[in-house]
């Protein structure tokens, strides 16, 4: 026997339909509003993270940006985008997002010329606020780092000029990879055990202008950036042709820098070292032993030449584990382009002549020729 719907049940059903009919537009509106809100929220978050937000919230490395007089918003955007060099991640995600933002907030004509210190953990709003406030006047000073200075030489020079308080603070930074790992060439080095200074070889010798209040870290950043701009794609490709890593090139260049003194000797010294490496011979460079011992001289005792050190190329074959100085462009180029005549003629030796007459080196092909040259000139070396 089937069940019969009671009149009361039918009334409840009809009442429910009427209530739902009345509430449905409200529910639909609320749900639509929630969906629209979530879409807008997602869009705002997407725009902020991909266009307006900081490039890297974890990178507070100070980056100097110079805004010239009369620079347009488009020019400023380009300077910010390429602040770390063309092809590298800059201070803003895109030039378009910067221009849209300054136009939207009405600050396109309020950007002021000056020298600013910015960082990748700043978002566009923070950068724009700083650029609109204007840069406070800062005192600058110039200093020169000659080719072939090592980290300790540089530290001593900076202290002498009053740019750092303590040499040890600068040298400590020279072994702090974490501060400079955003440079790929530093990150790739890792932290090889036994290396004297991690940054040795990469503090490019040049003339610099820095803020007197900047400190050691700012100076190092400038020197690493200068190195980055000088070690070109041509050098990268040439190193690959020779089967050398960037570090090996810099090690070889640093030794050449300390051994050669006159321009024509740089590619010749390079050729001698390339020949010795190809023949499996020890480099026997006095410059590397000087670095290991912390001295600077022409002649060494037998005990000194037996010094246990990964920088001692009298005991160890091949290149030492790291550079022994900070070489200039001429030495880097020589490491990559050795004298081809000296390569073909298999020159394997060189020694100093009479330094009082000339800083040019004396080259030879055989050990017997080399020993004759040493006997002739060593009287002038002390």
Short mmCIF file of C-alpha atoms in Angstrom, two decimals:
data_model
loop_
_atom_site.label_atom_id
_atom_site.label_comp_id
_atom_site.label_asym_id
_atom_site.label_seq_id
_atom_site.Cartn_x
_atom_site.Cartn_y
_atom_site.Cartn_z
CA UNK A 1 0.00 0.00 0.00
CA UNK A 2 1.55 3.37 -1.08
CA UNK A 3 2.17 6.30 1.32
CA UNK A 4 -0.09 9.34 1.05
CA UNK A 5 1.40 12.89 1.41
CA UNK A 6 -0.35 14.73 4.16
CA UNK A 7 -1.58 18.29 3.50
CA UNK A 8 0.79 19.60 6.22
CA UNK A 9 3.86 18.13 4.41
CA UNK A 10 2.80 19.73 1.17
CA UNK A 11 2.50 23.12 2.88
CA UNK A 12 6.01 22.78 4.38
CA UNK A 13 7.44 21.91 0.98
CA UNK A 14 5.77 24.87 -0.66
CA UNK A 15 6.93 27.18 2.14
CA UNK A 16 10.56 25.96 1.69
CA UNK A 17 10.41 26.61 -2.02
CA UNK A 18 9.15 30.12 -1.40
CA UNK A 19 11.97 30.81 1.11
CA UNK A 20 14.63 29.45 -1.28
CA UNK A 21 13.12 31.46 -4.11
CA UNK A 22 13.42 34.57 -1.98
CA UNK A 23 16.96 33.77 -0.74
CA UNK A 24 18.43 32.50 -3.98
CA UNK A 25 19.26 35.93 -5.40
CA UNK A 26 20.96 36.90 -2.14
CA UNK A 27 22.95 33.65 -1.98
CA UNK A 28 23.88 33.98 -5.63
CA UNK A 29 25.02 37.55 -5.08
CA UNK A 30 27.08 36.64 -2.02
CA UNK A 31 28.74 33.70 -3.77
CA UNK A 32 29.44 35.83 -6.83
CA UNK A 33 30.89 38.56 -4.64
CA UNK A 34 33.15 36.03 -2.89
CA UNK A 35 34.35 34.67 -6.23
CA UNK A 36 35.00 38.17 -7.57
CA UNK A 37 36.83 39.10 -4.36
CA UNK A 38 39.03 36.00 -4.58
CA UNK A 39 39.77 36.69 -8.24
CA UNK A 40 40.70 40.30 -7.45
CA UNK A 41 42.77 39.19 -4.47
CA UNK A 42 44.60 36.66 -6.61
CA UNK A 43 45.13 39.25 -9.35
CA UNK A 44 46.46 41.83 -6.89
CA UNK A 45 48.77 39.26 -5.31
CA UNK A 46 49.95 38.12 -8.73
CA UNK A 47 50.63 41.68 -9.90
CA UNK A 48 52.43 42.52 -6.67
CA UNK A 49 54.64 39.42 -6.67
CA UNK A 50 55.38 39.45 -10.40
CA UNK A 51 55.57 43.17 -11.15
CA UNK A 52 55.59 45.46 -8.10
CA UNK A 53 57.14 43.32 -5.33
CA UNK A 54 60.82 42.98 -4.48
CA UNK A 55 63.05 41.10 -6.91
CA UNK A 56 64.55 39.07 -4.05
CA UNK A 57 63.28 39.62 -0.50
CA UNK A 58 66.35 37.85 0.91
CA UNK A 59 69.00 39.93 -0.88
CA UNK A 60 69.92 43.14 0.95
CA UNK A 61 73.19 43.66 -0.94
CA UNK A 62 73.70 47.42 -1.42
CA UNK A 63 73.69 48.45 -5.09
CA UNK A 64 74.68 51.92 -6.22
CA UNK A 65 72.46 53.61 -8.80
CA UNK A 66 73.18 57.04 -10.30
CA UNK A 67 70.16 58.95 -11.64
CA UNK A 68 71.36 61.78 -13.91
CA UNK A 69 69.74 65.20 -14.14
CA UNK A 70 66.75 65.31 -16.46
CA UNK A 71 66.28 61.54 -16.55
CA UNK A 72 62.76 60.51 -17.61
CA UNK A 73 60.74 57.84 -15.85
CA UNK A 74 61.59 55.49 -18.74
CA UNK A 75 65.33 56.19 -18.32
CA UNK A 76 65.11 55.64 -14.56
CA UNK A 77 63.26 52.36 -15.14
CA UNK A 78 66.02 51.20 -17.50
CA UNK A 79 68.76 52.15 -15.01
CA UNK A 80 67.02 50.20 -12.24
CA UNK A 81 66.37 47.18 -14.45
CA UNK A 82 70.04 47.01 -15.58
CA UNK A 83 71.55 48.05 -12.22
CA UNK A 84 73.49 44.78 -11.92
CA UNK A 85 74.63 44.63 -15.52
CA UNK A 86 72.77 43.81 -18.70
CA UNK A 87 71.44 40.26 -18.64
CA UNK A 88 71.46 40.04 -14.84
CA UNK A 89 68.57 40.33 -12.42
CA UNK A 90 68.23 44.02 -11.54
CA UNK A 91 66.39 46.07 -8.93
CA UNK A 92 62.95 45.83 -10.60
CA UNK A 93 61.19 42.99 -12.36
CA UNK A 94 60.37 44.98 -15.48
CA UNK A 95 60.62 48.53 -16.81
CA UNK A 96 56.93 48.52 -17.78
CA UNK A 97 55.75 47.79 -14.24
CA UNK A 98 57.84 50.69 -12.90
CA UNK A 99 56.47 53.14 -15.46
CA UNK A 100 52.88 52.02 -14.88
CA UNK A 101 53.31 52.36 -11.12
CA UNK A 102 54.83 55.87 -11.14
CA UNK A 103 52.14 57.04 -13.58
CA UNK A 104 49.38 55.48 -11.45
CA UNK A 105 50.57 57.14 -8.21
CA UNK A 106 51.38 60.41 -9.97
CA UNK A 107 55.12 60.41 -9.21
CA UNK A 108 56.58 60.13 -12.71
CA UNK A 109 57.74 63.76 -12.56
CA UNK A 110 58.90 63.64 -8.93
CA UNK A 111 61.90 61.33 -9.40
CA UNK A 112 65.05 63.22 -8.42
CA UNK A 113 68.60 62.99 -9.68
CA UNK A 114 71.31 61.71 -7.34
CA UNK A 115 73.36 58.72 -6.26
CA UNK A 116 71.33 56.13 -4.37
CA UNK A 117 72.10 52.93 -2.51
CA UNK A 118 69.28 50.45 -3.17
CA UNK A 119 68.85 46.69 -2.88
CA UNK A 120 66.86 43.84 -4.39
CA UNK A 121 64.76 43.34 -1.26
CA UNK A 122 63.03 46.70 -1.87
CA UNK A 123 59.71 46.74 -3.74
CA UNK A 124 58.86 49.36 -6.35
CA UNK A 125 56.90 51.51 -3.89
CA UNK A 126 59.90 51.70 -1.53
CA UNK A 127 62.30 52.47 -4.39
CA UNK A 128 60.03 55.20 -5.77
CA UNK A 129 59.67 56.80 -2.33
CA UNK A 130 63.47 56.94 -1.97
CA UNK A 131 63.95 58.37 -5.46
CA UNK A 132 61.33 61.04 -4.78
CA UNK A 133 62.93 62.08 -1.49
CA UNK A 134 66.29 62.66 -3.17
CA UNK A 135 69.71 61.37 -2.19
CA UNK A 136 71.47 63.07 0.72
CA UNK A 137 74.91 64.49 -0.10
CA UNK A 138 77.68 61.98 0.59
CA UNK A 139 81.44 62.40 0.69
CA UNK A 140 83.45 60.28 -1.73
CA UNK A 141 87.12 59.45 -2.09
CA UNK A 142 89.21 57.83 -4.80
CA UNK A 143 91.78 55.10 -4.35
CA UNK A 144 93.94 52.99 -6.63
CA UNK A 145 94.65 49.26 -6.31
CA UNK A 146 97.65 48.27 -8.49
CA UNK A 147 97.78 45.04 -10.47
CA UNK A 148 99.24 42.13 -8.52
CA UNK A 149 98.18 43.25 -5.04
CA UNK A 150 96.93 40.36 -2.92
CA UNK A 151 94.12 40.64 -0.37
CA UNK A 152 96.52 41.55 2.43
CA UNK A 153 98.13 44.27 0.31
CA UNK A 154 94.70 45.72 -0.46
CA UNK A 155 93.68 45.65 3.20
CA UNK A 156 96.87 47.49 4.19
CA UNK A 157 96.32 50.12 1.48
CA UNK A 158 92.70 50.72 2.48
CA UNK A 159 93.65 51.16 6.12
CA UNK A 160 96.46 53.52 5.14
CA UNK A 161 93.93 55.70 3.32
CA UNK A 162 91.50 55.58 6.23
CA UNK A 163 88.82 53.68 4.31
CA UNK A 164 88.69 50.80 6.80
CA UNK A 165 89.42 50.68 10.51
CA UNK A 166 91.03 47.26 10.80
CA UNK A 167 92.70 45.12 8.15
CA UNK A 168 91.42 41.94 9.79
CA UNK A 169 87.82 43.00 9.20
CA UNK A 170 88.45 43.36 5.47
CA UNK A 171 90.31 40.04 5.32
CA UNK A 172 87.50 38.31 7.19
CA UNK A 173 85.07 39.47 4.49
CA UNK A 174 87.46 38.09 1.86
CA UNK A 175 86.64 34.63 3.22
CA UNK A 176 82.90 35.10 3.67
CA UNK A 177 81.35 33.40 0.65
CA UNK A 178 77.78 33.85 1.91
CA UNK A 179 77.94 37.64 1.49
CA UNK A 180 78.96 37.49 -2.15
CA UNK A 181 77.40 34.24 -3.40
CA UNK A 182 74.99 36.18 -5.62
CA UNK A 183 77.99 36.50 -7.94
CA UNK A 184 77.96 33.20 -9.83
CA UNK A 185 81.76 33.17 -10.18
CA UNK A 186 82.10 33.33 -6.38
CA UNK A 187 79.33 30.83 -5.71
CA UNK A 188 80.98 28.33 -8.07
CA UNK A 189 84.21 28.46 -6.05
CA UNK A 190 82.62 26.91 -2.98
CA UNK A 191 85.04 26.94 -0.05
CA UNK A 192 88.06 24.80 -0.99
CA UNK A 193 89.99 23.70 2.07
CA UNK A 194 93.40 25.28 2.36
CA UNK A 195 92.62 28.33 0.27
CA UNK A 196 94.08 31.44 1.88
CA UNK A 197 91.40 33.92 0.79
CA UNK A 198 88.29 32.97 -1.14
CA UNK A 199 88.08 36.31 -2.98
CA UNK A 200 91.78 36.33 -3.92
CA UNK A 201 92.04 36.89 -7.66
CA UNK A 202 88.63 38.50 -8.06
CA UNK A 203 89.19 41.93 -6.44
CA UNK A 204 89.89 43.70 -9.71
CA UNK A 205 92.78 46.20 -9.57
CA UNK A 206 91.63 49.62 -10.77
CA UNK A 207 90.84 53.19 -9.72
CA UNK A 208 87.71 53.43 -7.59
CA UNK A 209 85.52 56.14 -6.13
CA UNK A 210 83.66 55.12 -2.98
CA UNK A 211 81.67 56.72 -0.19
CA UNK A 212 83.87 57.41 2.80
CA UNK A 213 81.10 56.07 5.04
CA UNK A 214 80.63 52.92 2.93
CA UNK A 215 82.98 50.47 4.63
CA UNK A 216 84.78 47.30 3.57
CA UNK A 217 81.76 45.44 2.20
CA UNK A 218 80.85 48.25 -0.20
CA UNK A 219 84.44 48.39 -1.44
CA UNK A 220 84.56 44.64 -2.05
CA UNK A 221 81.23 44.75 -3.90
CA UNK A 222 82.57 47.45 -6.21
CA UNK A 223 85.71 45.46 -6.93
CA UNK A 224 83.81 42.24 -7.64
CA UNK A 225 81.39 44.09 -9.91
CA UNK A 226 84.31 45.64 -11.80
CA UNK A 227 85.83 42.18 -12.24
CA UNK A 228 82.50 40.88 -13.56
CA UNK A 229 82.39 43.57 -16.23
CA UNK A 230 86.02 42.96 -17.29
CA UNK A 231 85.89 39.16 -17.63
CA UNK A 232 83.99 39.16 -20.92
CA UNK A 233 82.18 36.48 -22.89
CA UNK A 234 85.23 36.37 -25.14
CA UNK A 235 87.30 35.22 -22.17
CA UNK A 236 84.68 32.63 -21.21
CA UNK A 237 84.71 31.17 -24.74
CA UNK A 238 88.50 31.22 -24.98
CA UNK A 239 88.83 29.43 -21.64
CA UNK A 240 86.50 26.72 -22.90
CA UNK A 241 88.69 26.33 -26.01
CA UNK A 242 91.72 25.80 -23.77
CA UNK A 243 89.84 23.44 -21.44
CA UNK A 244 90.34 25.76 -18.47
CA UNK A 245 87.84 26.73 -15.80
CA UNK A 246 87.43 30.37 -14.83
CA UNK A 247 89.29 29.69 -11.57
CA UNK A 248 92.20 28.08 -13.41
CA UNK A 249 92.44 31.10 -15.71
CA UNK A 250 92.51 33.43 -12.71
CA UNK A 251 95.11 31.30 -10.92
CA UNK A 252 97.37 31.32 -13.96
CA UNK A 253 96.82 35.06 -14.54
CA UNK A 254 97.64 35.82 -10.91
CA UNK A 255 101.00 34.03 -11.21
CA UNK A 256 101.81 35.74 -14.52
CA UNK A 257 100.99 39.09 -12.90
CA UNK A 258 103.54 38.49 -10.16
CA UNK A 259 106.25 37.07 -12.44
CA UNK A 260 106.18 39.47 -15.42
CA UNK A 261 106.98 43.18 -15.22
CA UNK A 262 107.32 44.46 -18.79
CA UNK A 263 104.38 44.18 -21.24
CA UNK A 264 106.05 41.83 -23.74
CA UNK A 265 106.87 39.31 -21.03
CA UNK A 266 103.27 38.63 -20.00
CA UNK A 267 102.35 36.32 -22.94
CA UNK A 268 105.85 34.81 -22.86
CA UNK A 269 105.60 33.83 -19.20
CA UNK A 270 102.17 32.44 -19.99
CA UNK A 271 103.63 30.34 -22.80
CA UNK A 272 106.29 28.90 -20.47
CA UNK A 273 103.65 27.91 -17.93
CA UNK A 274 101.35 26.44 -20.60
CA UNK A 275 104.27 24.39 -21.94
CA UNK A 276 105.18 23.11 -18.48
CA UNK A 277 101.58 22.22 -17.70
CA UNK A 278 101.25 20.38 -21.01
CA UNK A 279 104.46 18.44 -20.29
CA UNK A 280 103.37 17.54 -16.75
CA UNK A 281 106.16 19.60 -15.20
CA UNK A 282 105.96 21.54 -11.95
CA UNK A 283 105.60 25.28 -12.57
CA UNK A 284 108.38 26.07 -10.05
CA UNK A 285 107.18 29.65 -9.70
CA UNK A 286 108.92 31.78 -7.07
CA UNK A 287 105.80 33.93 -6.92
CA UNK A 288 103.68 31.05 -5.61
CA UNK A 289 106.28 30.17 -2.99
CA UNK A 290 106.46 33.82 -1.92
CA UNK A 291 102.69 33.76 -1.42
CA UNK A 292 102.86 30.54 0.59
CA UNK A 293 105.59 31.94 2.85
CA UNK A 294 104.24 35.49 3.04
CA UNK A 295 107.46 37.02 1.73
CA UNK A 296 108.62 38.74 -1.44
CA UNK A 297 112.07 37.79 -2.71
CA UNK A 298 113.97 36.29 -5.66
CA UNK A 299 115.84 33.37 -4.11
CA UNK A 300 114.87 30.60 -1.69
CA UNK A 301 116.67 27.99 0.35
CA UNK A 302 116.17 24.28 -0.21
CA UNK A 303 114.11 24.07 2.98
CA UNK A 304 111.88 26.90 1.80
CA UNK A 305 111.31 25.18 -1.53
CA UNK A 306 110.26 22.06 0.40
CA UNK A 307 107.57 23.99 2.29
CA UNK A 308 104.37 21.94 2.58
CA UNK A 309 101.72 24.14 1.01
CA UNK A 310 99.11 23.74 -1.73
CA UNK A 311 100.48 27.01 -3.13
CA UNK A 312 104.04 25.67 -3.44
CA UNK A 313 104.57 24.86 -7.13
CA UNK A 314 108.05 23.49 -6.44
CA UNK A 315 106.56 20.55 -4.51
CA UNK A 316 103.26 20.24 -6.37
CA UNK A 317 102.62 19.83 -10.07
CA UNK A 318 99.86 21.72 -11.83
CA UNK A 319 98.23 24.97 -10.76
CA UNK A 320 97.87 25.88 -7.09
CA UNK A 321 94.35 25.69 -5.64
CA UNK A 322 93.71 29.43 -5.86
CA UNK A 323 95.07 32.73 -7.20
CA UNK A 324 98.05 34.32 -5.45
CA UNK A 325 97.22 37.92 -6.39
CA UNK A 326 94.55 40.01 -8.05
CA UNK A 327 95.59 40.22 -11.70
CA UNK A 328 94.74 42.97 -14.15
CA UNK A 329 93.35 42.70 -17.65
CA UNK A 330 96.77 42.29 -19.29
CA UNK A 331 97.61 39.24 -17.18
CA UNK A 332 94.17 37.66 -17.69
CA UNK A 333 94.48 38.10 -21.44
CA UNK A 334 98.01 36.68 -21.38
CA UNK A 335 96.80 33.58 -19.52
CA UNK A 336 94.28 32.98 -22.30
CA UNK A 337 96.49 34.01 -25.23
CA UNK A 338 100.07 32.83 -24.59
CA UNK A 339 102.83 33.77 -27.05
CA UNK A 340 102.44 31.23 -29.85
CA UNK A 341 106.08 31.40 -30.96
CA UNK A 342 107.19 30.56 -27.43
CA UNK A 343 104.65 27.72 -27.39
CA UNK A 344 105.95 26.26 -30.65
CA UNK A 345 109.60 26.68 -29.69
CA UNK A 346 108.93 24.97 -26.34
CA UNK A 347 110.34 27.57 -23.97
CA UNK A 348 110.29 26.06 -20.48
CA UNK A 349 112.36 28.38 -18.27
CA UNK A 350 112.85 32.01 -17.35
CA UNK A 351 114.70 33.95 -14.68
CA UNK A 352 115.34 37.55 -13.70
CA UNK A 353 118.15 39.49 -15.28
CA UNK A 354 119.80 42.46 -13.63
CA UNK A 355 116.83 44.35 -12.10
CA UNK A 356 118.93 47.51 -11.89
CA UNK A 357 119.25 47.56 -15.68
CA UNK A 358 115.96 46.02 -16.83
CA UNK A 359 112.91 44.26 -15.43
CA UNK A 360 112.68 42.07 -18.54
CA UNK A 361 113.03 38.33 -17.93
CA UNK A 362 115.59 36.00 -19.48
CA UNK A 363 113.98 33.00 -21.25
CA UNK A 364 115.47 29.65 -22.21
CA UNK A 365 114.38 26.34 -23.71
CA UNK A 366 116.58 23.88 -21.85
CA UNK A 367 117.55 23.43 -18.23
CA UNK A 368 121.25 23.77 -19.02
CA UNK A 369 120.64 27.16 -20.68
CA UNK A 370 118.56 28.18 -17.72
CA UNK A 371 121.25 27.24 -15.20
CA UNK A 372 123.81 29.32 -17.12
CA UNK A 373 121.47 32.31 -16.97
CA UNK A 374 120.89 31.80 -13.23
CA UNK A 375 124.65 31.64 -12.58
CA UNK A 376 125.14 34.81 -14.61
CA UNK A 377 122.43 36.94 -13.03
CA UNK A 378 121.83 35.64 -9.49
CA UNK A 379 124.50 37.94 -8.12
CA UNK A 380 122.08 40.83 -8.82
CA UNK A 381 119.10 39.32 -7.02
CA UNK A 382 119.84 40.10 -3.40
#
